[in-house]
mmCIF file of C-alpha atoms in Angstrom:
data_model
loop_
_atom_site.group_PDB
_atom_site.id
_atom_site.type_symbol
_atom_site.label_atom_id
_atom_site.label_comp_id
_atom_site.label_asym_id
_atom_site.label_seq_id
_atom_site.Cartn_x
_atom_site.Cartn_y
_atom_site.Cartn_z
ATOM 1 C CA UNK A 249 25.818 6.215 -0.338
ATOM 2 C CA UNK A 250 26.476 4.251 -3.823
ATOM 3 C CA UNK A 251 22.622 3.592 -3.462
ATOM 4 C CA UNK A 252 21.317 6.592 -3.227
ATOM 5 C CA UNK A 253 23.381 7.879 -6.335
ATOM 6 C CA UNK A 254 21.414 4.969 -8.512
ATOM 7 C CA UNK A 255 18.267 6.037 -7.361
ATOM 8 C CA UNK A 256 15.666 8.314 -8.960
ATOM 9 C CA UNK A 257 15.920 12.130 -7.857
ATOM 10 C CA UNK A 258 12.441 13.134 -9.577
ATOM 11 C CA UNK A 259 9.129 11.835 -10.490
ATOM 12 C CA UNK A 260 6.552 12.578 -13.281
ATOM 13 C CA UNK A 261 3.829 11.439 -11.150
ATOM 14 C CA UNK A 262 0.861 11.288 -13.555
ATOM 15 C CA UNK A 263 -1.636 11.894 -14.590
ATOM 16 C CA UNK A 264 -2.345 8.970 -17.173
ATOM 17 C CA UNK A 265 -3.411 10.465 -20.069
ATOM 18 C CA UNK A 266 -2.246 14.010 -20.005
ATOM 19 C CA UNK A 267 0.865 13.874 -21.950
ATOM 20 C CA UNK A 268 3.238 12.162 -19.755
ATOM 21 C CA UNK A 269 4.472 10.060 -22.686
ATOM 22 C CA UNK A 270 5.382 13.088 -24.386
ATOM 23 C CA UNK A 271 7.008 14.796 -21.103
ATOM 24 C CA UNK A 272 8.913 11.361 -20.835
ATOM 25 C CA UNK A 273 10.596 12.127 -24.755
ATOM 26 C CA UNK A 274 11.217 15.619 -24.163
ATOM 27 C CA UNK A 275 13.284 15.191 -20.653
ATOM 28 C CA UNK A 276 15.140 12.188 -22.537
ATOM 29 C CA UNK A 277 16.364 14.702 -25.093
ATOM 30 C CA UNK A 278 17.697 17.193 -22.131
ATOM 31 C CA UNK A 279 21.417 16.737 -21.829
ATOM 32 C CA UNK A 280 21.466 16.975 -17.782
ATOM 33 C CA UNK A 281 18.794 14.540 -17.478
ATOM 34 C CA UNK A 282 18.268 11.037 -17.449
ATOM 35 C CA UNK A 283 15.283 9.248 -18.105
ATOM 36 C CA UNK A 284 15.025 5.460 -18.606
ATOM 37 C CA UNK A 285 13.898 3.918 -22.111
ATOM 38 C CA UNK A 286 11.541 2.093 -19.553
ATOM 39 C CA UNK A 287 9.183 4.743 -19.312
ATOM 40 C CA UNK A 288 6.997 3.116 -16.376
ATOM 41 C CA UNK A 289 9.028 1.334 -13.545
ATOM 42 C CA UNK A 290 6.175 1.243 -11.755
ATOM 43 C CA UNK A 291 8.664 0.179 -8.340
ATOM 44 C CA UNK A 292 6.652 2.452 -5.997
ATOM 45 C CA UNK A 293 3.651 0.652 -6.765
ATOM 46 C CA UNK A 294 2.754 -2.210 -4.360
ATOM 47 C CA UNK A 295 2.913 -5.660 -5.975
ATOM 48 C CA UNK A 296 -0.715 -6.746 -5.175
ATOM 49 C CA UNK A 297 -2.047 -3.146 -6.698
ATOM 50 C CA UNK A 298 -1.960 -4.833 -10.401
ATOM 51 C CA UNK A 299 -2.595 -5.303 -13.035
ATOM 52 C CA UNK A 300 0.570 -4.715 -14.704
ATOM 53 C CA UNK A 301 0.046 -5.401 -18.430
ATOM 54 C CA UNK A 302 3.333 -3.186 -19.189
ATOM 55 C CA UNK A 303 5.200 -4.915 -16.350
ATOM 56 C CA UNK A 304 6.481 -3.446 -12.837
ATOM 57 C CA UNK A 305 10.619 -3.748 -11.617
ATOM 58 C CA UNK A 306 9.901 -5.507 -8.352
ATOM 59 C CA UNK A 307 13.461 -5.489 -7.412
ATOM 60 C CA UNK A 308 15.722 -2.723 -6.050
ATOM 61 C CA UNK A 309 18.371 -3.714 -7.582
ATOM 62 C CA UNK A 310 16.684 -3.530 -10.859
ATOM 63 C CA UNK A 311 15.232 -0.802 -10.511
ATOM 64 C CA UNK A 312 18.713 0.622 -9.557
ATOM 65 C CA UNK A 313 20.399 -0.186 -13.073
ATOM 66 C CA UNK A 314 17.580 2.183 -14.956
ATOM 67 C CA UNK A 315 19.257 4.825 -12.948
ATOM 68 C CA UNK A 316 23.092 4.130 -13.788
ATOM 69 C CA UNK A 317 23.522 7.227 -15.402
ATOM 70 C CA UNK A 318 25.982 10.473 -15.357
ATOM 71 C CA UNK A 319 23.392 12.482 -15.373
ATOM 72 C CA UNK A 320 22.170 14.529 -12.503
ATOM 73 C CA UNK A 321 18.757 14.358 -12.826
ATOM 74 C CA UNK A 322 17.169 10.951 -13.298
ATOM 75 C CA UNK A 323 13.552 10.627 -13.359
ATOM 76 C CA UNK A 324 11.010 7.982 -13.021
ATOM 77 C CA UNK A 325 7.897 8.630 -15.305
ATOM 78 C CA UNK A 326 5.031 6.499 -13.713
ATOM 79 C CA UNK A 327 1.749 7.825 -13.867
ATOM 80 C CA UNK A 328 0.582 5.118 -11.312
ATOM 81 C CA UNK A 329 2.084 6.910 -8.903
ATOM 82 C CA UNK A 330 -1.366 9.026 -8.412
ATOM 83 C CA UNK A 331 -4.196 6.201 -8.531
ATOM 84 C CA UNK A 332 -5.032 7.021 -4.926
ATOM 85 C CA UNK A 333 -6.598 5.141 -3.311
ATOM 86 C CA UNK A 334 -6.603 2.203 -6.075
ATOM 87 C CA UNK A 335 -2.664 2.027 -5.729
ATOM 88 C CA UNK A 336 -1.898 3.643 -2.453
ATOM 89 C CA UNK A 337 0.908 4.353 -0.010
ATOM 90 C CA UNK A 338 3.561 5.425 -2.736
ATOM 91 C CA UNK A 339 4.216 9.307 -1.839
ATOM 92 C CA UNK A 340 5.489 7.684 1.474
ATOM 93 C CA UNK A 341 7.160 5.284 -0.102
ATOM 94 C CA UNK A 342 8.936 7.584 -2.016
ATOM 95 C CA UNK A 343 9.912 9.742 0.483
ATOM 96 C CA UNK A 344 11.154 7.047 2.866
ATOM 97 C CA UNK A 345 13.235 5.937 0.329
ATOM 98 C CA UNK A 346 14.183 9.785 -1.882
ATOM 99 C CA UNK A 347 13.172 12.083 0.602
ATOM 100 C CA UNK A 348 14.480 14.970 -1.030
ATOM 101 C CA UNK A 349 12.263 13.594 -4.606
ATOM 102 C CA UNK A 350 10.872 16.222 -6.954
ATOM 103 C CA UNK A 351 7.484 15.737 -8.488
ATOM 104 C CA UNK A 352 6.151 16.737 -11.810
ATOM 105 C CA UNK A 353 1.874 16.479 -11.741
ATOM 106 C CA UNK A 354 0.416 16.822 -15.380
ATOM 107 C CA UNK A 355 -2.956 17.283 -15.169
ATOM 108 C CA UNK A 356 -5.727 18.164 -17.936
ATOM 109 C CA UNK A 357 -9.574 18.610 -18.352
ATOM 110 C CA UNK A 358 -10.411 15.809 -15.799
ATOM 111 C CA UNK A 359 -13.841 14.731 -18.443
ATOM 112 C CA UNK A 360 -11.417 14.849 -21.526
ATOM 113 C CA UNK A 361 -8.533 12.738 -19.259
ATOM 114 C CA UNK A 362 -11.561 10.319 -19.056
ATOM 115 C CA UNK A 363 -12.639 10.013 -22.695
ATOM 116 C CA UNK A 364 -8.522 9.496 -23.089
ATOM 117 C CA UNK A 365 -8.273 6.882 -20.704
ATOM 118 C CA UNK A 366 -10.880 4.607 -21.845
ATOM 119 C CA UNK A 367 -9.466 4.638 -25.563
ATOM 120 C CA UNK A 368 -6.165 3.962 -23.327
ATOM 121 C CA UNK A 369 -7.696 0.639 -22.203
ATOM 122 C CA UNK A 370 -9.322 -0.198 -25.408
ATOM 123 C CA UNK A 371 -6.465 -0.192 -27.135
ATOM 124 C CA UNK A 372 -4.050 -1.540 -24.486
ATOM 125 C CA UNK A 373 -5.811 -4.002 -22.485
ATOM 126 C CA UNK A 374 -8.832 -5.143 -24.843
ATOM 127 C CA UNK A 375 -11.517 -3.247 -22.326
ATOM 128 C CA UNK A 376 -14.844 -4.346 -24.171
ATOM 129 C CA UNK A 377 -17.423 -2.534 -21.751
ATOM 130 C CA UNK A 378 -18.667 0.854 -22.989
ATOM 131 C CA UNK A 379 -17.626 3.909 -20.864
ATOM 132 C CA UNK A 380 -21.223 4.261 -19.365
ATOM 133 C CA UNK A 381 -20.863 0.869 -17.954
ATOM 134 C CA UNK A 382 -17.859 1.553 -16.118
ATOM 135 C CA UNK A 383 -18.715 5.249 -15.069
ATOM 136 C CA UNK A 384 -22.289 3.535 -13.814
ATOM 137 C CA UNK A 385 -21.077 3.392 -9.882
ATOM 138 C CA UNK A 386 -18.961 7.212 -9.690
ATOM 139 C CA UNK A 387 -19.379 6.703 -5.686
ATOM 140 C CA UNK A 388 -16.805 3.800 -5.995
ATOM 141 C CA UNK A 389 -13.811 5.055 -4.323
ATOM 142 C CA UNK A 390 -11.733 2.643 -6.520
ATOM 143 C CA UNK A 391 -12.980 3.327 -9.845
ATOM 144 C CA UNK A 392 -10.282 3.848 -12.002
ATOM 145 C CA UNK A 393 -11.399 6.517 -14.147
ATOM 146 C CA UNK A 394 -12.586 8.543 -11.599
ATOM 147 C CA UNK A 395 -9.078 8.283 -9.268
ATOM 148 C CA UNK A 396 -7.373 9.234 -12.285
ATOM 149 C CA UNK A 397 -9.133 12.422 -12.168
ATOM 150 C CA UNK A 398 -9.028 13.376 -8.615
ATOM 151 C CA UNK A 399 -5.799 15.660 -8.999
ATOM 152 C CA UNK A 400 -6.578 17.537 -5.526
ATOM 153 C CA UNK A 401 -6.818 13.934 -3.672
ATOM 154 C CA UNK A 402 -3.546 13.239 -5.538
ATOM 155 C CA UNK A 403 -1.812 16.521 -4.947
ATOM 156 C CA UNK A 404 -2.955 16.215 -1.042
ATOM 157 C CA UNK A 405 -1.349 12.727 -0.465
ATOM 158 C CA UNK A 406 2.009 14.219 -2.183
ATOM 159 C CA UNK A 407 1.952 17.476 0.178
ATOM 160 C CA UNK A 408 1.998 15.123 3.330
ATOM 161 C CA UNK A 409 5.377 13.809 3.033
ATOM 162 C CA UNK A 410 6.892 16.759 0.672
ATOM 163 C CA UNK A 411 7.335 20.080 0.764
ATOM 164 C CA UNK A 412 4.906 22.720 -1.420
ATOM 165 C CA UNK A 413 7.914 23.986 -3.525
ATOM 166 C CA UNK A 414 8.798 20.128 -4.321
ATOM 167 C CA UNK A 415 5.853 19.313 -6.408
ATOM 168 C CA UNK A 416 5.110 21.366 -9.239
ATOM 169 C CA UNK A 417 1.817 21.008 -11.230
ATOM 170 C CA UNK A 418 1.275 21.383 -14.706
ATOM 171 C CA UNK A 419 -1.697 21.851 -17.371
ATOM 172 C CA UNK A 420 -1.415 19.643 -19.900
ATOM 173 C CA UNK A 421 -2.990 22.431 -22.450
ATOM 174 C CA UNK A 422 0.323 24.706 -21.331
ATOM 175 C CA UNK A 423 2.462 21.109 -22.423
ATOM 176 C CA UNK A 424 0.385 21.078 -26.093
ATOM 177 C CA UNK A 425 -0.058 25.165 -26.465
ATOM 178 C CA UNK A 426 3.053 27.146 -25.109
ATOM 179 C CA UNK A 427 5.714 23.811 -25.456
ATOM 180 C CA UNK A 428 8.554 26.011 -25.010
ATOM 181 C CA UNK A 429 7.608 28.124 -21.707
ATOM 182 C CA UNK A 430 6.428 25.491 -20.264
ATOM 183 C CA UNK A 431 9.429 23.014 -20.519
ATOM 184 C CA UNK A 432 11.830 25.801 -19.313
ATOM 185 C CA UNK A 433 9.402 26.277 -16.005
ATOM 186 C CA UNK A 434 10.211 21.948 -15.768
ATOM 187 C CA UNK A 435 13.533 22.247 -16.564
ATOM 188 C CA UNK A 436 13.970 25.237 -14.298
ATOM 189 C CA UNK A 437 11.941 23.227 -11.411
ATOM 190 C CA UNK A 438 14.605 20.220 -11.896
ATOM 191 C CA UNK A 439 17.400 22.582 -11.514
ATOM 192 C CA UNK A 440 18.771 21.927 -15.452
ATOM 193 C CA UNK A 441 19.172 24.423 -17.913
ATOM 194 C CA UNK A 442 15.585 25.951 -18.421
ATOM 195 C CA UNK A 443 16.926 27.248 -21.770
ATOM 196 C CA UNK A 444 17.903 23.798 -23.891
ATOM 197 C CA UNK A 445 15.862 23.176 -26.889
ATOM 198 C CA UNK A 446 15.638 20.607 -29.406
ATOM 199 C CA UNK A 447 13.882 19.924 -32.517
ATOM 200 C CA UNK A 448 12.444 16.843 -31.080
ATOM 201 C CA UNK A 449 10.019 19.229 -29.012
ATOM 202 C CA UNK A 450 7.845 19.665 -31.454
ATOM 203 C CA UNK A 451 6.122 15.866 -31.543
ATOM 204 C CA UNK A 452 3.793 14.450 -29.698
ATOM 205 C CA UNK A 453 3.643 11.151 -28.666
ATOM 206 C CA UNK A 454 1.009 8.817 -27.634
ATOM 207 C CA UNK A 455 -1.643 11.352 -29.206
ATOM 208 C CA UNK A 456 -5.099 9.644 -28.493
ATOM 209 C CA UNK A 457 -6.101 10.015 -32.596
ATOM 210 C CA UNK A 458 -3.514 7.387 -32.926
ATOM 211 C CA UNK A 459 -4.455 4.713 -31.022
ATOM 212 C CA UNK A 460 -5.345 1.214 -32.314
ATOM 213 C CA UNK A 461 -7.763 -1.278 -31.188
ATOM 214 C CA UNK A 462 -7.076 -3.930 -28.953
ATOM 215 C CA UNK A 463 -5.206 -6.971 -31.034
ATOM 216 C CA UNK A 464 -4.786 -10.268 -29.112
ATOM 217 C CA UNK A 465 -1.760 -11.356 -31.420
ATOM 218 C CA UNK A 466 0.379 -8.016 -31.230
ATOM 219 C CA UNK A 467 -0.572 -7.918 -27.380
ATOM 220 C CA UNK A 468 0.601 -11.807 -27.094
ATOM 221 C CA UNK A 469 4.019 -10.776 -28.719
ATOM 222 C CA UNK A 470 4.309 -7.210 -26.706
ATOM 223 C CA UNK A 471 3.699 -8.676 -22.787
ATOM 224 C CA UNK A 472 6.404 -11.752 -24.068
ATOM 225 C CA UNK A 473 9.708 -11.467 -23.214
ATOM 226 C CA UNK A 474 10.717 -10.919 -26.365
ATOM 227 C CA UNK A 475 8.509 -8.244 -26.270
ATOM 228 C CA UNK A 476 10.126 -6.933 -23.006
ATOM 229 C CA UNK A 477 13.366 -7.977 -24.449
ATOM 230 C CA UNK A 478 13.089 -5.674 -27.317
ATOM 231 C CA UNK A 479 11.322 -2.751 -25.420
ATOM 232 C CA UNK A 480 14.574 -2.628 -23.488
ATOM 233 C CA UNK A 481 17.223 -3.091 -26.143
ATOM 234 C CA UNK A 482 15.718 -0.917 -29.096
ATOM 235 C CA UNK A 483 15.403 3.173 -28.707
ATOM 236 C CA UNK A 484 11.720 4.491 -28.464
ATOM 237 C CA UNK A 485 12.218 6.822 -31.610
ATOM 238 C CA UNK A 486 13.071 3.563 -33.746
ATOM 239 C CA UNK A 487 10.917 1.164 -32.132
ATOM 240 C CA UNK A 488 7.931 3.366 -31.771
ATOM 241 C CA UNK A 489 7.466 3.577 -36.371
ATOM 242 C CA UNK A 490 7.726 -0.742 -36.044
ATOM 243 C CA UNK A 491 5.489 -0.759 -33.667
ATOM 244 C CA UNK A 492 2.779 1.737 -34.855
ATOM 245 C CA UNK A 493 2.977 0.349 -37.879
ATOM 246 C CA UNK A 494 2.279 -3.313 -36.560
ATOM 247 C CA UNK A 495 -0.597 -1.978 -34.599
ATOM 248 C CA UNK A 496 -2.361 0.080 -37.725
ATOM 249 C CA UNK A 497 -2.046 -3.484 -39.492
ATOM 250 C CA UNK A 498 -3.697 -5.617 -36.912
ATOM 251 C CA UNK A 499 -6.596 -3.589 -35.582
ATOM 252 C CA UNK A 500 -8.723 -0.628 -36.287
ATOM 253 C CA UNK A 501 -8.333 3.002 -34.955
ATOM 254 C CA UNK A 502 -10.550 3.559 -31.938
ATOM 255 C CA UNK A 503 -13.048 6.343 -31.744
ATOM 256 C CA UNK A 504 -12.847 8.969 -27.966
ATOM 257 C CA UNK A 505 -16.460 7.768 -26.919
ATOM 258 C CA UNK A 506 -18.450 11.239 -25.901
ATOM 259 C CA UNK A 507 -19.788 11.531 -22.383
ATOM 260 C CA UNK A 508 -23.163 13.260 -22.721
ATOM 261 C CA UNK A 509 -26.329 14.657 -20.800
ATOM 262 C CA UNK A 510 -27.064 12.562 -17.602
ATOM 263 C CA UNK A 511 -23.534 11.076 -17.417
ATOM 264 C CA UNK A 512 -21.836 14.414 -17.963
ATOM 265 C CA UNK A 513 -23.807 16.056 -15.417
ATOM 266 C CA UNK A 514 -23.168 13.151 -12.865
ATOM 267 C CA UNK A 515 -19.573 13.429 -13.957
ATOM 268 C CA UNK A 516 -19.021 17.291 -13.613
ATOM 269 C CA UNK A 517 -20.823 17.145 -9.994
ATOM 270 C CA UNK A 518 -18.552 14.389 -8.376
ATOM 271 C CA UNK A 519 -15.018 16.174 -10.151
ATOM 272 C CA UNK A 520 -15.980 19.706 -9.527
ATOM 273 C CA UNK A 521 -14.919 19.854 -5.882
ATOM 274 C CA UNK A 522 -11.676 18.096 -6.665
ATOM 275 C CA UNK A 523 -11.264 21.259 -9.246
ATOM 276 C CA UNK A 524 -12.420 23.463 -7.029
ATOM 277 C CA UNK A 525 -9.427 21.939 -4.334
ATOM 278 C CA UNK A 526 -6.867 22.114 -7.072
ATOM 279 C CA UNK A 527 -7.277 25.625 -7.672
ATOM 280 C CA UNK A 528 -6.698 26.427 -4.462
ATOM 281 C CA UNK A 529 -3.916 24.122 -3.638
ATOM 282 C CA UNK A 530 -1.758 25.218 -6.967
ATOM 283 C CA UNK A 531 -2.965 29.168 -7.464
ATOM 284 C CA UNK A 532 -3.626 28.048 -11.002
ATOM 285 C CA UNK A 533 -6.693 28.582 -12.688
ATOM 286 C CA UNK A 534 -7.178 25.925 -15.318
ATOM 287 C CA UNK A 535 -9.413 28.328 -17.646
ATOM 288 C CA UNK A 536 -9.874 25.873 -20.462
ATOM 289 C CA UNK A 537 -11.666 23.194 -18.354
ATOM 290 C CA UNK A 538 -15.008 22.140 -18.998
ATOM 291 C CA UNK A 539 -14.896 21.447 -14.905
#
């Protein structure tokens, strides 16, 4: 049907934090692939599984006109879409709705994807606590930073409603270290030309070193809808110097908090059987891991 044709035919799944932004600009400089400006539709996501501080497309229709492209690939880049069980039900979702979806899992050092997400929420969403404080209950099974890094949990709810060879899982160390490889085995996995290049593949985006502090005034004028006006009408590549630019003005870089002793060893007990899982689910061996 019409429908189906403005619909997503691949996911970037997660996880937060491992380079997903990045992915996101790379497959929007592929010629055979479309990727909205909108980075995070968050549609699969059900409504009362918030907060949204970046917003969510609650309607179909909506959600629909991201994907009015000529392109035959069009992806949805949502890294909510593995917060299991914190935002469940969306693999199913999915495949009710795409059933023949492709999925893209970037994962990384599960500790370091930590460290990254907490500087994520200090600088996004003013999060005030220290990491201790909100790593203080690990046996919560909706604590955000530890769903985030349960990749076999994630993988598992994926491989109930989709075949093995549509989900393909990726090191984020592969993404930073061999750039080139590795976007030909995602290019290759989305059935477009594994061997297109572009000079934009050498940034990164959304590199942790950058991040700002939390500033209530430039947060005020980014969830407005003139914020969400201009997020939709101006490019990322020319938006994204304005905007780092207004954030390096209003607040102060943030520092990756370390997770030491006690904590680390309370840390690296709970994730190592999720590792453990994800090595045997994928075949891969994730050598660089501190887990």
């Amino acid at each position: 049907s019409l429908g189906r044709l403005l619909l997503p035919n691949f996911f970037v799944i997660g996880a937060g934090q491992s380079g997903t932004t990045s992915l996101h600009r790379y497959l929007y400089l592929h010629p055979e692939v479309h990727v909205p400006l909108l980075k995070e539709p968050n549609f699969f996501c059900a409504p009362e599984d918030g907060p949204w501080p970046f917003g969510r497309i609650a309607e179909r229709s909506e959600y629909e006109e991201l994907y009015a492209a000529s392109e035959p690939m069009r992806g949805d880049c949502s890294p909510s879409y593995s917060q299991h069980p914190l935002r469940g039900g969306v693999p199913g979702r999915i495949a009710e709705l795409i059933p023949e979806a492709r999925h893209v899992y970037v994962v990384r050092d599960p500790i370091e994807r930590i460290r990254a997400h907490y500087v994520h929420d200090v600088s996004s969403v003013g999060e005030e606590r220290p990491l201790p404080d909100l790593l203080a209950d690990l046996e919560n099974p909706m604590n955000p930073y530890v769903v985030g890094s349960s990749y076999a949990t994630q993988l598992e709810q994926y491989r109930e409603h989709f075949p093995t060879d549509r989900i393909l899982v990726v090191d984020s160390n592969d993404l930073h270290d061999h750039r080139g490889p590795t976007l030909a085995e995602i290019f290759a996995f989305l059935g477009v030309d594994p061997d297109f290049t572009s000079p934009g593949f050498d940034e990164e985006h959304n590199v942790g070193s950058t991040k700002r502090g939390y500033a209530e005034r430039y947060a005020a004028a980014r969830d407005s809808r003139l914020g969400e006006a201009w997020r939709r009408a101006v490019p990322d590549r020319l938006r994204r110097p304005v905007t780092n630019a207004v954030r390096r003005a209003s607040a102060p870089s943030v520092e990756r908090p370390a997770i030491e002793g006690r904590l680390r060893d309370a840390l690296i007990l709970k994730l190592t059987p999720e590792v453990e899982r994800l090595r045997e689910l994928t075949g891969k061996k994730f050598e660089s891991w501190s887990v």
